């Protein structure tokens, strides 16, 4: 517009810029004319004109210039005033744009709004119209109908939802209460078992009363399932024997079932593992041991002992379950049979060995009662090679261990069904052959039953225990220096009242065990034999020289040897005689009121008396050599845990002389199957021991061998009593006739003689060995001695 | 089952699996029986061989068993070796010898045995506690089956002589007296027996009849020996005397009291008599020792008091070997000097027998027989097996 105005002006008048242009051009023409004149040299007069023109032109130029500037100022002002409304409108525009954007954004947000429950749609229009309450429907909220409808619908929705929420709350409440009741009932349920248990417990007395041990049986059976296979066999077979034949035994399973379960799990894990190497196993199991070890070490300063114990425990790890077996007397028919013995069966897991011990042994000697139940079964050594190898030499089942691995226990446990592997290979196999064992056991059980093992072993244990009880009884009576009583009377020695007295009865120490047998006994024997040789100074009879023919005679200048022995013997015995004589006097004066003595005295006249033994050393040394010569080396197991005691029988004669018979009795654990062995020697005051040698041996043979054949089996438990009474009778007899001068014996033989002394009929001696002939009264003759 | 093979070698019993209590009891008694048996007489069987081959043993179970000496020697050596190896036991366990043959000769102990040479054949004579004298052909006896013998071989004896029983009041018969010793005289065809009824009997081998009874001793007879050169017999008795009898008349020509010059002892008996090869010396073993007499002068040469009773003796040239109830074999010189003492196995020896080569066999208590070489070393020692 301004431009139009500016242009309008020149249009009306001529624009100053044009004027400026014309002026300029006019000036340039004049300047050019002036320049031309100057060049032509024309006179200056011409120029004057031109200068005036020129000055005119300059004036006009300045005028124009002023008008131009003026014009410019005017345009500027005009522009200034026009700018303000333009700015205002621009601002308005911006505001509107902003508003618009805001709305767009809000719209978008509304559109984008997601409900918490997107799947629940708004209530449909129809439904709205159908079920909306009037107060919502009737209100008019907006002018726009659609919008109004929408709002109403939304309100309805809101209303509806609130209602529903309330309902939900209510339901929740209900649910909670229901849960509470459920919990209560559950609590009740869980408390039920304990109630039942107590109920069960309460029934126990009733069960006991009625004899239906249901609960206990169940429990035991459950425990039995966890037993290791060998013990399981023991248990099941014993149970079978008990149920089938009414055997009087009771079994219990002791130990914690939990431990057994853990153990069984361990075992199962071990089996399932592919590499069941011994070494791995050992490593695994050594580790906890070591930990324990460390712990204990911290606890106790005595670590040496503890460690040893643990090492031992490692090898002979005992299965947590044990079987207790009570054996009752089977003879009595009463309701309550007496308990004979209680055994404990254990199982050494690592060694695969079953051990047996006497459970309630108060006295230590009872431990040996199970030794040699069957021949060669001392229980000191492990029965299998496998176990031996595994355990090494460290393990010793000596006196201190109550339970030992007897062979019969293995047989009872069915362990012998394991194939005997050559000793070099079996070390590894012994552990991994559990499954194998199972099969074998199944196959072998029929043989097991066929062999009646359970019955055999039970019977053996029973008879062993009874024999031991009988033996203790007899020994007690002997220790009190009383003749043991005989129940069985149909034998001559039962009718014979001993004329001699029991002077002394002392038990020697136990014979050394065969565990230490090889070393100790041999040492002793050698020692004693040396002693023997020294005493008698007779060259030893050398075994190794038996073959060498060219050897010089093992002879010696014998002139001094018999003399020597005689001198020592005579010295010893004469001393002894005096000593014992004085002793006898002393005891006589000091203890006149002794009951035993008076009893004995009453029984016979003054020719016998009880002399309390005081000093056995003197007596012993005279008989040492003879005893040792009698040593016969039997199998070492036979002597295991054998008891030995010494009896001294005394007979005093009218002429104040007395004869003493020293009887060393060895009772092996196999009593009475292996009868006690008597070794006799004479402590007589007679000068010569050899004179009586044959008589003593004959008496030994009679006591050790022949009367055993005469004795009926049912009395064999009292064999010791019989032997001692028989010995007393033989002693009476053999050392009786000796001192009365023999009247010329009748030539007529025994059968025709009148009885001489009342009980025994005798022709003095017979045969080349000059043995006494004895015919029993009431029994007919003895089977001809010695066979 | 393989482990069945591991039964203990004792024989009886077994273990819990096949328990045989009766068998085990028997085996224990059998073992004891072995220890209480006595060998009453040993004799070397006659043979042409200069070294001893076979030894006959009469023992207290009435058995007559023959043993091969060489077999015993070899197995004894093995046994000793074996023992050494297992456990160094210094006390030897004696070898249980396996007999070549065995005859159940007598009921009760068999006391004596002798060989009777007739017509190029040998009769084995034995006597025993049952009062019998029995004779077998030696070759048959030797060849009798051992396996049968263990069960008690009832090989029929060629000769079976029984001592007479004495009749008492009301016709009661005494038991048959035992025969403690026998002696033979082949020239006369006689067997002399020392019986338990204090008589000695002379039996005729051909007719099997009693030819003579020698009465006079007051107690039973222990021993008898024949003095062939003068047809006499010498008996030793429990009554403490030895008597010399004339076989033709049956009368006692001399009574010898070997104990007479000893201080009086109430117990004395003559357990053994022996004469030397020249039949001029007589040795009597008594309950207290030994006395040697000259038969020509009827004087006591010496009398030695041993500490143990002498139970058997033998002349070897001019030495006397004696054994008694102590485990030594003593060798006396003719003038009563003890030349040597050799320890022998039986604790009480009842028999000493001499082989021409100088080998001596000593038998005695425990069923033990000790064979000692002419140099005094032990060839072998064995324990005789008994009858079952």
Coordinates of C-alpha atoms in Angstrom, one line a residue, chain A residues 134 159 238 413 416 462 485 590 622 701 763 777 781:
Chain A
X134 CA -35.0 -44.3 36.5
X159 CA -23.3 -47.9 39.8
X238 CA 14.0 -118.1 64.7
X413 CA 22.7 -116.0 59.5
X416 CA 28.0 -119.4 54.4
X462 CA 20.4 -124.5 75.8
X485 CA 26.1 -134.7 95.3
X590 CA 43.1 -123.2 116.0
X622 CA 57.5 -131.6 93.4
X701 CA 42.1 -143.5 82.4
X763 CA 41.8 -159.3 94.0
X777 CA 28.8 -153.9 93.3
X781 CA 31.8 -156.1 86.3

